[in-house]
JSON list of C-alpha atoms in Angstrom, two decimals:
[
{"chain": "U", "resi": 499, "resn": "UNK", "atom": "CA", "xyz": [-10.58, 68.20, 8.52]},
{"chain": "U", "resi": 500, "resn": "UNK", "atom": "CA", "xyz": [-12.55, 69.15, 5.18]},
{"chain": "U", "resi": 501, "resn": "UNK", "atom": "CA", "xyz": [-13.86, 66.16, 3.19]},
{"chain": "U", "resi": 502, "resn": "UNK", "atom": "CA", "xyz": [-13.08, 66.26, -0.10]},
{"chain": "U", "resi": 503, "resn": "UNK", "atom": "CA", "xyz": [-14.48, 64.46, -3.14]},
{"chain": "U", "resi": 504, "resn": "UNK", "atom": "CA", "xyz": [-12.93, 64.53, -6.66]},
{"chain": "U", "resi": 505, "resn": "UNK", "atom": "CA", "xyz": [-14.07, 62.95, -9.31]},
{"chain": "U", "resi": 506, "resn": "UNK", "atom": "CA", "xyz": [-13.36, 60.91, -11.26]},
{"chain": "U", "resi": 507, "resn": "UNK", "atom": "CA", "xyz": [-11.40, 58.33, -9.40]},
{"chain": "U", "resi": 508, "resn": "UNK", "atom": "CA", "xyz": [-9.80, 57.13, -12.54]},
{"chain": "U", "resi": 509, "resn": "UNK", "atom": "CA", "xyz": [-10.31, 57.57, -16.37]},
{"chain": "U", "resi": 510, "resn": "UNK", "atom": "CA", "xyz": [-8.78, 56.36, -19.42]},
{"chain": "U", "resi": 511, "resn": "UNK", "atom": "CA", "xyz": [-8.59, 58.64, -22.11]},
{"chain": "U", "resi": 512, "resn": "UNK", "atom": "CA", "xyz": [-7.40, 58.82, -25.86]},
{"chain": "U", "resi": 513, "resn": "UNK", "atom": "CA", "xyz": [-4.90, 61.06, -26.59]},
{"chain": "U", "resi": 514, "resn": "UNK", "atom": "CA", "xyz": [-5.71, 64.15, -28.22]},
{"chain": "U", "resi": 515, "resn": "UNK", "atom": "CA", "xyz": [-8.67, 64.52, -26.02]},
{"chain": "U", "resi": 516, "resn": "UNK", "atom": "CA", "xyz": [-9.21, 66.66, -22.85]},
{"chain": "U", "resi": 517, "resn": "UNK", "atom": "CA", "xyz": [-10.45, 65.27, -19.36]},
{"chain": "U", "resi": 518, "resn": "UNK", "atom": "CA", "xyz": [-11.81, 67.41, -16.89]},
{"chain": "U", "resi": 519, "resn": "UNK", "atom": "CA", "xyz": [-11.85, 66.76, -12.86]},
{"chain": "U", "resi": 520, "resn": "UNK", "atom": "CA", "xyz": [-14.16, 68.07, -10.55]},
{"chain": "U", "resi": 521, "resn": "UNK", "atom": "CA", "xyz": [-13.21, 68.94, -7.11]},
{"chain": "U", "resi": 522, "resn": "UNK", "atom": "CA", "xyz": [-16.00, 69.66, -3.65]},
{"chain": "U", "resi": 523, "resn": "UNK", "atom": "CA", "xyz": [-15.00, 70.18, -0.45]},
{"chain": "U", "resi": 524, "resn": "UNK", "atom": "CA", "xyz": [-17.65, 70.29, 2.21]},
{"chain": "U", "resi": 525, "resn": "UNK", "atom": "CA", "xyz": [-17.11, 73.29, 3.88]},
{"chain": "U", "resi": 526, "resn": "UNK", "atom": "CA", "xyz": [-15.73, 76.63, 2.69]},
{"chain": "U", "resi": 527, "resn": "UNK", "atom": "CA", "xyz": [-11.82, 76.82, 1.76]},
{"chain": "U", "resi": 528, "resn": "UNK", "atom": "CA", "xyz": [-9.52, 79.09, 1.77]},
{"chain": "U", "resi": 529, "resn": "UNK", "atom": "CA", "xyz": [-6.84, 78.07, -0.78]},
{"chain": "U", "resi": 530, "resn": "UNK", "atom": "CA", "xyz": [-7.49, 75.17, -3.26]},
{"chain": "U", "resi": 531, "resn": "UNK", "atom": "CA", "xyz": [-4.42, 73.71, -5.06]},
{"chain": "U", "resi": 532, "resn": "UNK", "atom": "CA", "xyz": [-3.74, 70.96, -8.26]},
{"chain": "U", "resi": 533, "resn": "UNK", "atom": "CA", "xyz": [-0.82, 68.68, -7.94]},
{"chain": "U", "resi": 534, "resn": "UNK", "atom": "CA", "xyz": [0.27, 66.25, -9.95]},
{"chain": "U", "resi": 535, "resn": "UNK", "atom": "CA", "xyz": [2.18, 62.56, -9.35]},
{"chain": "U", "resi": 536, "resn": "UNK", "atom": "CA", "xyz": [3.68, 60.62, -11.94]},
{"chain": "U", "resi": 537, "resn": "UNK", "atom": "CA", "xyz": [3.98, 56.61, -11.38]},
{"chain": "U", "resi": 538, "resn": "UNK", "atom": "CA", "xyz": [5.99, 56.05, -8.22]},
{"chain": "U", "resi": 539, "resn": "UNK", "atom": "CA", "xyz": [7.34, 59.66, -7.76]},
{"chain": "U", "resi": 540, "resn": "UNK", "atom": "CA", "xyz": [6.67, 62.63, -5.48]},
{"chain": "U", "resi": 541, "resn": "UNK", "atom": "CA", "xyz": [3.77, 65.53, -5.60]},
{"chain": "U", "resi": 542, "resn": "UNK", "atom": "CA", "xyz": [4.23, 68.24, -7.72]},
{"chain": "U", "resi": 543, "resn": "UNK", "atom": "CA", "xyz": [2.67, 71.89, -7.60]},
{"chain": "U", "resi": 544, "resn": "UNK", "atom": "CA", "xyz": [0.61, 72.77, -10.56]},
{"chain": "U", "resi": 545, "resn": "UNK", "atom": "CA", "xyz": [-1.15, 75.71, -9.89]},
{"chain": "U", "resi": 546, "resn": "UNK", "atom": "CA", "xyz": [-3.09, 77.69, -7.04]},
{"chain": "U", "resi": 547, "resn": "UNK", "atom": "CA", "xyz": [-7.20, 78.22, -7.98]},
{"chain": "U", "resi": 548, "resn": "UNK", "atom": "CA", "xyz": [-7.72, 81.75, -6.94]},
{"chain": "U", "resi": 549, "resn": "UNK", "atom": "CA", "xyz": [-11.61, 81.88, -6.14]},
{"chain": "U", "resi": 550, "resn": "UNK", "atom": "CA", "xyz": [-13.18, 84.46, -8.88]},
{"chain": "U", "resi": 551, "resn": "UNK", "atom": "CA", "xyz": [-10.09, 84.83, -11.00]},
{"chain": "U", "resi": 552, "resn": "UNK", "atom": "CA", "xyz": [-6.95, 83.20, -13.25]},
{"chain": "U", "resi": 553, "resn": "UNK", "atom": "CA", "xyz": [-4.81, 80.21, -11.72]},
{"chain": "U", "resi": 554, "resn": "UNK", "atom": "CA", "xyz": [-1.11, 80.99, -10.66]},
{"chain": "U", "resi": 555, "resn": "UNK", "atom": "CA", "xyz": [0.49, 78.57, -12.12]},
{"chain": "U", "resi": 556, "resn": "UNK", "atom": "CA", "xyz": [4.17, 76.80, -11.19]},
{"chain": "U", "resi": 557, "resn": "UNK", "atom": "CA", "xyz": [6.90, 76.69, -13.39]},
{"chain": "U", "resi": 558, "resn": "UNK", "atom": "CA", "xyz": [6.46, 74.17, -16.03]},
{"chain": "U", "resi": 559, "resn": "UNK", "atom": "CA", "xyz": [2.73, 74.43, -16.24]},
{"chain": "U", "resi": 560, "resn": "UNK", "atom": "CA", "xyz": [0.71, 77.06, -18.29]},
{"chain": "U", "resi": 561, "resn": "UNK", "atom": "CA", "xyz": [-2.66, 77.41, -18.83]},
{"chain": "U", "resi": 562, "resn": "UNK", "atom": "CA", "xyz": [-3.84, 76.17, -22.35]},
{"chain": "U", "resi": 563, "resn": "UNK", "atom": "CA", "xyz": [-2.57, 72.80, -21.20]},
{"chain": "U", "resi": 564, "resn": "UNK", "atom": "CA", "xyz": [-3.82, 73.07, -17.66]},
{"chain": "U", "resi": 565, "resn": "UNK", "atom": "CA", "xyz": [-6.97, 75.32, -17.43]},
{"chain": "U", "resi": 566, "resn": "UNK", "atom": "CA", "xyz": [-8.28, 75.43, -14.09]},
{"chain": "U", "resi": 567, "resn": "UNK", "atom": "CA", "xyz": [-11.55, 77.11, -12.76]},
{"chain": "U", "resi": 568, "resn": "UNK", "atom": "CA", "xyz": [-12.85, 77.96, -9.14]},
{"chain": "U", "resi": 569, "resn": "UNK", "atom": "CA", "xyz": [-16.61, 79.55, -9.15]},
{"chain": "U", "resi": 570, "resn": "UNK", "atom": "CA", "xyz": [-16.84, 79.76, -5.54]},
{"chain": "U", "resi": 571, "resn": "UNK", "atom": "CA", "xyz": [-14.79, 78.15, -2.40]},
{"chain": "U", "resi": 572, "resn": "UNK", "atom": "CA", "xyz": [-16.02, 74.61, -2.18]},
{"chain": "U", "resi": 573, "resn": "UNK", "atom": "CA", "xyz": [-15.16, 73.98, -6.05]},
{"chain": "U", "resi": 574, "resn": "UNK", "atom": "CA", "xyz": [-12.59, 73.86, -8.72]},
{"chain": "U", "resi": 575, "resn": "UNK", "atom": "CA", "xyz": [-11.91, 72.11, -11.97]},
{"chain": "U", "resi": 576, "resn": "UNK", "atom": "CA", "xyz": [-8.99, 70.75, -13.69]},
{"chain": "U", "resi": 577, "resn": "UNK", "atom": "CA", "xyz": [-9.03, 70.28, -17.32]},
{"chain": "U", "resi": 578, "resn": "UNK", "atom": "CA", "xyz": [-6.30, 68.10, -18.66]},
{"chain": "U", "resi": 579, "resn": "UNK", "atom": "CA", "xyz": [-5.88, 69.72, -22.90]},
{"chain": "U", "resi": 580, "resn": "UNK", "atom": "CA", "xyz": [-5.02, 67.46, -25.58]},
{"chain": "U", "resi": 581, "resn": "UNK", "atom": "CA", "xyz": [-3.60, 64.50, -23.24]},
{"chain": "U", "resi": 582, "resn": "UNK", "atom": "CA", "xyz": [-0.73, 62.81, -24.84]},
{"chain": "U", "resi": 583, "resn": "UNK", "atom": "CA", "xyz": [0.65, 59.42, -22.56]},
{"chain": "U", "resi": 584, "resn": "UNK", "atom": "CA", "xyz": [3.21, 61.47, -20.57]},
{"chain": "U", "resi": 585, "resn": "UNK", "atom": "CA", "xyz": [0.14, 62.98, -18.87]},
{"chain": "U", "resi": 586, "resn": "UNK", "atom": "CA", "xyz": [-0.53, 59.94, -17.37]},
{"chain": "U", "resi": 587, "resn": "UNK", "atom": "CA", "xyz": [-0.41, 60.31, -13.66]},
{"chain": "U", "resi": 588, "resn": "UNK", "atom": "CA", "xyz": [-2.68, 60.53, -10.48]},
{"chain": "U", "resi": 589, "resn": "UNK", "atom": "CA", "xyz": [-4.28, 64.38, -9.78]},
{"chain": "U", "resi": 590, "resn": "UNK", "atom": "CA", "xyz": [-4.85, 65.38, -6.79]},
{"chain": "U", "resi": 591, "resn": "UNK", "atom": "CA", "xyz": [-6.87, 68.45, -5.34]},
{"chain": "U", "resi": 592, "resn": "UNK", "atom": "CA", "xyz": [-5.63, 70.11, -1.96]},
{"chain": "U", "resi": 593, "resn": "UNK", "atom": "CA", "xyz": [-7.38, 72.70, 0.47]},
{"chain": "U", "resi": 594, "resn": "UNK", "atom": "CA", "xyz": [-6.39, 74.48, 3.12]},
{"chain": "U", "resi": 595, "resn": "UNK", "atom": "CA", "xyz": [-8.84, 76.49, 5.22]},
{"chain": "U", "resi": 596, "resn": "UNK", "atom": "CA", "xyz": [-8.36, 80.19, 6.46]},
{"chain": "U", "resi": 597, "resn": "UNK", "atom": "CA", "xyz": [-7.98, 79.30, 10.00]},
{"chain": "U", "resi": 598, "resn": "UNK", "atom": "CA", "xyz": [-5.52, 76.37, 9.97]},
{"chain": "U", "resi": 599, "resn": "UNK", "atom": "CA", "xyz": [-2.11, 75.54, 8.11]},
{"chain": "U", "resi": 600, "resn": "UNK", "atom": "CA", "xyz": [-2.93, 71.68, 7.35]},
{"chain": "U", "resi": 601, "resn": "UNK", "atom": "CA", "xyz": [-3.50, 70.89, 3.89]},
{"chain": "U", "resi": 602, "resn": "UNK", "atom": "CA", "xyz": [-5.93, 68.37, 2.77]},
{"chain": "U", "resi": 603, "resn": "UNK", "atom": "CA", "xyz": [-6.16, 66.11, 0.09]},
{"chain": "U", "resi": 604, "resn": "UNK", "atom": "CA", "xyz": [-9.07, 64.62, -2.15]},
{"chain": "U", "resi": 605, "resn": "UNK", "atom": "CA", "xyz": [-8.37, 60.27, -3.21]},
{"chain": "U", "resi": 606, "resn": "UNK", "atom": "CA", "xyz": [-6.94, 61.64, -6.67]},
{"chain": "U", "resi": 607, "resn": "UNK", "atom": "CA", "xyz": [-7.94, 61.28, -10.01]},
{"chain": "U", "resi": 608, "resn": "UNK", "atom": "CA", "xyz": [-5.77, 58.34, -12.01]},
{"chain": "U", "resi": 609, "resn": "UNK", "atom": "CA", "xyz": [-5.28, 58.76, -15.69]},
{"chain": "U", "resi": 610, "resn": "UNK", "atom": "CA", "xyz": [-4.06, 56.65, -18.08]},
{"chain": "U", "resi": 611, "resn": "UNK", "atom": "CA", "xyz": [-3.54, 57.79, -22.01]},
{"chain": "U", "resi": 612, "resn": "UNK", "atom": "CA", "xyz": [-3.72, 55.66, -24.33]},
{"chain": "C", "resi": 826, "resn": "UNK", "atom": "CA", "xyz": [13.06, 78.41, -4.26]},
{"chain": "C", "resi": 827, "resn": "UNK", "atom": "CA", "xyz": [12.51, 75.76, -1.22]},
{"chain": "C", "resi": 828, "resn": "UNK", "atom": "CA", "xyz": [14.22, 72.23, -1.78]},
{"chain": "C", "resi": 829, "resn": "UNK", "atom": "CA", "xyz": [13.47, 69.01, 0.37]},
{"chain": "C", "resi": 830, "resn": "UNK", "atom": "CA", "xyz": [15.60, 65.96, -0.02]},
{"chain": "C", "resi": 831, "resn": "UNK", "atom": "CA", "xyz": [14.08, 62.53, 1.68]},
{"chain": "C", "resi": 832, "resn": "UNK", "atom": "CA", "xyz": [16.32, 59.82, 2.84]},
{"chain": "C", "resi": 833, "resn": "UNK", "atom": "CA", "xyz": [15.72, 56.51, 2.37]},
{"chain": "C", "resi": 834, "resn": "UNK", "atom": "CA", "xyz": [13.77, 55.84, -0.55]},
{"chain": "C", "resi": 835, "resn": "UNK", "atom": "CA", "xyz": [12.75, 52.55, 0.54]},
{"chain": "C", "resi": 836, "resn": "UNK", "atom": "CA", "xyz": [12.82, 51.52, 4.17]},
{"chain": "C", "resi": 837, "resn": "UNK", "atom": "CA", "xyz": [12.18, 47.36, 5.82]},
{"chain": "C", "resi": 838, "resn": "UNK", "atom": "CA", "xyz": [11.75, 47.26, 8.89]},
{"chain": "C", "resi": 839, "resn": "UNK", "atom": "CA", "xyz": [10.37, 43.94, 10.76]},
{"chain": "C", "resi": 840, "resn": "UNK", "atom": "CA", "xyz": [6.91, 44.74, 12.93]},
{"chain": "C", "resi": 841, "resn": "UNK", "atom": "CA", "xyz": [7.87, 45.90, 16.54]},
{"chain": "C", "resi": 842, "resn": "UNK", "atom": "CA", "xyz": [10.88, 47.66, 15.05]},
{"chain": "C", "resi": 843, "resn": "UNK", "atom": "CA", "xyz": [10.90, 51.17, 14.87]},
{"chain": "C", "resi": 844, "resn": "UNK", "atom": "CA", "xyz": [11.60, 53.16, 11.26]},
{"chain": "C", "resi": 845, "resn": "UNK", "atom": "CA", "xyz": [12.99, 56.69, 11.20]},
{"chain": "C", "resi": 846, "resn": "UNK", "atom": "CA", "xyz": [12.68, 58.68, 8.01]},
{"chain": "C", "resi": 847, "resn": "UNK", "atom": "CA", "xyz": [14.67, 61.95, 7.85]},
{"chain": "C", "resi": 848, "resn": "UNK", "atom": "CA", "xyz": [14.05, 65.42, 5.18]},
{"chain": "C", "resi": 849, "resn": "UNK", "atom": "CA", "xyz": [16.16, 68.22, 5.26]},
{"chain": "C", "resi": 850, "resn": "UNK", "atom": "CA", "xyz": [15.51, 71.10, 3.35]},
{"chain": "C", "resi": 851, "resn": "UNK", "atom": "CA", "xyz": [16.74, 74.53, 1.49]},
{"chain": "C", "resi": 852, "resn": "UNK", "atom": "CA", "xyz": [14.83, 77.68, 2.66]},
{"chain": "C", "resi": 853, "resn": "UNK", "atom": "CA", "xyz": [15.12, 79.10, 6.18]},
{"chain": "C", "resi": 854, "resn": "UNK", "atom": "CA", "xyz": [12.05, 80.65, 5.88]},
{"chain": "C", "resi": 855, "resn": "UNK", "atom": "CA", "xyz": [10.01, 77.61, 5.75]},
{"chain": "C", "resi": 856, "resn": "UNK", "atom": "CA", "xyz": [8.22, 77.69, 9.02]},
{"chain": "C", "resi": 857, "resn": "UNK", "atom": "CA", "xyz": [5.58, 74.22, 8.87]},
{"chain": "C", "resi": 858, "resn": "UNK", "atom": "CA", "xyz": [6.68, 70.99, 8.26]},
{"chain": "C", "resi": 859, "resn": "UNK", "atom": "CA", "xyz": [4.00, 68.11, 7.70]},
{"chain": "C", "resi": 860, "resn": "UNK", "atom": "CA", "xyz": [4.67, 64.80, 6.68]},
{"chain": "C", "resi": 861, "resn": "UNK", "atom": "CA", "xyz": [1.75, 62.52, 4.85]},
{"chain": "C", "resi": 862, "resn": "UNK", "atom": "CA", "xyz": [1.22, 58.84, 4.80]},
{"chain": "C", "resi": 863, "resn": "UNK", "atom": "CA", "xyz": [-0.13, 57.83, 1.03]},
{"chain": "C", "resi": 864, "resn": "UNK", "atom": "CA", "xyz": [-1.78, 53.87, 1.00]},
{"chain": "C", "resi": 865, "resn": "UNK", "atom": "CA", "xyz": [-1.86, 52.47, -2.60]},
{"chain": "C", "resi": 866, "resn": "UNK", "atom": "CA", "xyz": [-5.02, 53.99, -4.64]},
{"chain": "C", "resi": 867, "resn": "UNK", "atom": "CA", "xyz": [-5.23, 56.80, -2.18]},
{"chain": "C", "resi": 868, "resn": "UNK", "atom": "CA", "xyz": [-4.91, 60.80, -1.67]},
{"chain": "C", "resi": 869, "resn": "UNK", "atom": "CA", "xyz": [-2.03, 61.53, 1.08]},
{"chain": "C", "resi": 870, "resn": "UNK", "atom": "CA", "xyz": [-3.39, 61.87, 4.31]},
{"chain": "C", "resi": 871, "resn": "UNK", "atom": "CA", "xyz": [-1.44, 64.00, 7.11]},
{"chain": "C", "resi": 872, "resn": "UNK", "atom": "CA", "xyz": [-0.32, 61.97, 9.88]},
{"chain": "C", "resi": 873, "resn": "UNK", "atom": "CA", "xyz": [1.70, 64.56, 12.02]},
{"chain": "C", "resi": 874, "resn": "UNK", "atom": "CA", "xyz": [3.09, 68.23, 11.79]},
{"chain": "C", "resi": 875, "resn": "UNK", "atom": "CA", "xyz": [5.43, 70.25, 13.14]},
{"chain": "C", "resi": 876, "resn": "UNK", "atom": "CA", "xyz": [5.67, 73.86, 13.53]},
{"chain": "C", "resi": 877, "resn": "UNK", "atom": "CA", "xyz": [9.24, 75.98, 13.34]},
{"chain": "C", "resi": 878, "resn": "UNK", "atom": "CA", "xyz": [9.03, 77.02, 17.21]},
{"chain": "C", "resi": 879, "resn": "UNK", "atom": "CA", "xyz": [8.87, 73.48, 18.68]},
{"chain": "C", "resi": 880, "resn": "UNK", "atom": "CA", "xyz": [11.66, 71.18, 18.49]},
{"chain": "C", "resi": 881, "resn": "UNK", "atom": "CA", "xyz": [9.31, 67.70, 18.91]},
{"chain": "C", "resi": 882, "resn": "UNK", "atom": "CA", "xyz": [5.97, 66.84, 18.89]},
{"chain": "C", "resi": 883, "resn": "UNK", "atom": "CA", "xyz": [4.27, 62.95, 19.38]},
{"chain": "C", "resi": 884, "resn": "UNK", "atom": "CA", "xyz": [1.09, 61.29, 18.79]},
{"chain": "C", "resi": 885, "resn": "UNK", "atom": "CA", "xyz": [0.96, 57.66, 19.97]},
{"chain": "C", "resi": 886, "resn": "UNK", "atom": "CA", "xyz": [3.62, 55.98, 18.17]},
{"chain": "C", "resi": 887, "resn": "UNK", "atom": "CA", "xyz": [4.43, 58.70, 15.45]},
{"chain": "C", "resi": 888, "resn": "UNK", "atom": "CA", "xyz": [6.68, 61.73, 16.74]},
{"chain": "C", "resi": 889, "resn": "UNK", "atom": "CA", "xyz": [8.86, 64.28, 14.78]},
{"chain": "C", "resi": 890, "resn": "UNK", "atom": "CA", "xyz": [11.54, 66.29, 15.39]},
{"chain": "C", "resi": 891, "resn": "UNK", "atom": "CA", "xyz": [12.84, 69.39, 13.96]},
{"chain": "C", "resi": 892, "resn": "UNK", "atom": "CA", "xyz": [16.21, 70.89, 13.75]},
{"chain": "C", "resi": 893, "resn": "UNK", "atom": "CA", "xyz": [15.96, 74.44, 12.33]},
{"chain": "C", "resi": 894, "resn": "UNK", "atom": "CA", "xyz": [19.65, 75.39, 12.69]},
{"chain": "C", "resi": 895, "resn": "UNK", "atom": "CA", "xyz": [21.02, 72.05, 10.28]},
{"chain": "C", "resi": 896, "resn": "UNK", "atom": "CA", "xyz": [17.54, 72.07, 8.09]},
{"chain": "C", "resi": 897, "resn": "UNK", "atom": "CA", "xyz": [16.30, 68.89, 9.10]},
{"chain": "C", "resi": 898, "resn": "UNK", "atom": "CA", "xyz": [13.47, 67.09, 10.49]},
{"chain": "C", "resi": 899, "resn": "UNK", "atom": "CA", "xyz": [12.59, 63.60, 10.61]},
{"chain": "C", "resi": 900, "resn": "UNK", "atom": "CA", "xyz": [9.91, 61.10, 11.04]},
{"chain": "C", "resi": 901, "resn": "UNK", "atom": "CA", "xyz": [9.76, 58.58, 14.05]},
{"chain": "C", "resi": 902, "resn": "UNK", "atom": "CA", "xyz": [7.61, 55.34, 14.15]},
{"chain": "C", "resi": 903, "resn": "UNK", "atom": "CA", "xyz": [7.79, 53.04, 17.03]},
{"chain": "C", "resi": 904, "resn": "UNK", "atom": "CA", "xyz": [6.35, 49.98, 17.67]},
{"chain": "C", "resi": 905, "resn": "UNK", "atom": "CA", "xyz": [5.93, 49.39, 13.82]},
{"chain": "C", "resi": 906, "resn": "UNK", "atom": "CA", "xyz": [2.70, 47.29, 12.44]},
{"chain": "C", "resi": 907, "resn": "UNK", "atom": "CA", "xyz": [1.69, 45.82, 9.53]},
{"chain": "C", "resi": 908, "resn": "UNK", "atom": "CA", "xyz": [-0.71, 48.20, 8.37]},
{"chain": "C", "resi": 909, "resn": "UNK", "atom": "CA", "xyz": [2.01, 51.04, 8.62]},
{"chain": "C", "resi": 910, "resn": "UNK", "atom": "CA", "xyz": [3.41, 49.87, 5.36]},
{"chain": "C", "resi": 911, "resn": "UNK", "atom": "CA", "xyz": [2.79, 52.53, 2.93]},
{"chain": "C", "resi": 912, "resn": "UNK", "atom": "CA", "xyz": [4.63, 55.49, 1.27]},
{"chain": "C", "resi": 913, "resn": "UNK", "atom": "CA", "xyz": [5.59, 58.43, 3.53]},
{"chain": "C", "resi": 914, "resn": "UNK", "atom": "CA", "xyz": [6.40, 61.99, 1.94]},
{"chain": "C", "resi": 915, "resn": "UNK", "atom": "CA", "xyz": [7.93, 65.45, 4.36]},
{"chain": "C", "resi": 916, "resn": "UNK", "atom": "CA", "xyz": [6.84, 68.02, 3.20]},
{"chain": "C", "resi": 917, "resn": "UNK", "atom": "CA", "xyz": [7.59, 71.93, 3.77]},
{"chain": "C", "resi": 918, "resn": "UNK", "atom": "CA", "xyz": [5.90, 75.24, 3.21]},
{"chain": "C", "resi": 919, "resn": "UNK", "atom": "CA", "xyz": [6.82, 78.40, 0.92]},
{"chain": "C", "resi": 920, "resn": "UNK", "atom": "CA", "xyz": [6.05, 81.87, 1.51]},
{"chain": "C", "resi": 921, "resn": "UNK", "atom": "CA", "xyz": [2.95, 81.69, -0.09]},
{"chain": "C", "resi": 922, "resn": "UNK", "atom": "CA", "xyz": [1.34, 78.55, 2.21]},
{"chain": "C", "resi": 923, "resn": "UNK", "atom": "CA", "xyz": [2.28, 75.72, -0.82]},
{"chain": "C", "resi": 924, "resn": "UNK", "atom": "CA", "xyz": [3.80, 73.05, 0.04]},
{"chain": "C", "resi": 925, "resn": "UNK", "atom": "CA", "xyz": [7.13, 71.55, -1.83]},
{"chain": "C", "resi": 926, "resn": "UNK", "atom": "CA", "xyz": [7.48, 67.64, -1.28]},
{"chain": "C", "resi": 927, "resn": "UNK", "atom": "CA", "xyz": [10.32, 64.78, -0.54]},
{"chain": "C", "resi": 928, "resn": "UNK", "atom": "CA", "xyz": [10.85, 62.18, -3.00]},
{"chain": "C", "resi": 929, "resn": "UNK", "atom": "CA", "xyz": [9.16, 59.65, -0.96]},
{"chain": "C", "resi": 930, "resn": "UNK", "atom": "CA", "xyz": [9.97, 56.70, 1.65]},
{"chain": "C", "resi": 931, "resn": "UNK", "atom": "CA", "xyz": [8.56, 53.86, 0.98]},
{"chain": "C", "resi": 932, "resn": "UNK", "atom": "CA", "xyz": [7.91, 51.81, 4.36]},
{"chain": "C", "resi": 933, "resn": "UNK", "atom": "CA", "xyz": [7.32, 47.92, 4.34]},
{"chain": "C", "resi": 934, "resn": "UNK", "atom": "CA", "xyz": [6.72, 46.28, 7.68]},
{"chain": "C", "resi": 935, "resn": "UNK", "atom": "CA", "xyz": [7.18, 42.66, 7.79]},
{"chain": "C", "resi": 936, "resn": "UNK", "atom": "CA", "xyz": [4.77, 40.52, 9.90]}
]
């Protein structure tokens, strides 16, 4: 499986500010994905980082809020915009690689606003 | 779009015991089914999967079953220990290889 590293493990941020997480895998990935998790609930799809191009992004999500980057396949950044305290929740970075369904996830990123 | 409901939310189970957590879901399309053990403080980590053209699959004391025609698969644990206790999310894939998530079982084993 890829080893991922995302940094950083936790922050805690003013609101009104922006955060931004880093994501490396060790090898080269195919797809790269953002979810989120709120305190004590499930994972939820933000977007897909498209190596070279624009995020999809899910329902609910949009870009000025949630810009997302991917220069090449072993890295992608999520930039949390003008946090508020309902962004407060653990991010997590996915990969999958072009040979194999399994996805992969990084430890997460916790953020508390404040 | 695809829809995954988790049953229980919270499961107690005393160690030896075994704990069975079951996911059914919406779209017949969905082909790969993994489920993913999350320990407090960390990233989920896949445990087991299954793919839509086997009806079981085990490793050690972690198996899963799938039952394409009712939309449901579910997670077995035998033998339960300790340091099983964690939260457990199914999981199944879209058309476009994401992956849409249960609510979440969490698992306590008692000593």
């Amino acid at each position: 499986s890829a080893v991922i590293s995302q940094k950083p493990s936790r922050d805690i941020c003013q609101r009104g500010t922006s955060l931004t997480i880093q994501c490396q895998v060790d090898s080269q990935v195919t797809m790269m994905f953002w979810y989120r998790q709120q305190p004590g609930q499930s994972l939820t799809l933000i977007a897909t980082a498209n190596q070279g191009s624009e995020a999809t992004y899910e329902s609910g999500f949009v870009i000025d809020k949630f810009p997302i980057s991917r220069p090449n396949l072993t890295f992608s950044t999520l930039t949390v915009s003008n946090m508020s305290p309902e962004d407060s929740s653990i991010y997590l970075c996915s990969v999958q690689t072009a040979t194999r369904t399994e996805a992969f996830f990084g430890q997460g990123t916790r953020l508390t606003v404040v | 779009g695809e829809n995954v409901e988790q049953h229980p939310s919270t499961l107690s189970v005393q160690e030896g015991d075994s704990a069975v957590i079951k996911c059914t879901y919406s779209d017949s399309a969905s082909n790969y089914f993994p489920w993913y053990k999350q320990e407090l403080g960390k990233g989920p980590q896949l445990i087991i999967d299954i793919r839509s053209n086997v009806g079981e699959k085990k490793d050690q004391r972690i198996a899963v079953t799938l039952n394409k025609t009712a939309k449901h698969f579910s997670l077995h644990i035998t033998e339960t220990q300790p340091e099983d206790s964690a939260v457990y999310f199914c999981a199944a894939n879209t058309g476009f290889q994401k992956l849409v998530f249960g609510t979440g079982t969490r698992l306590l084993v008692s000593p």
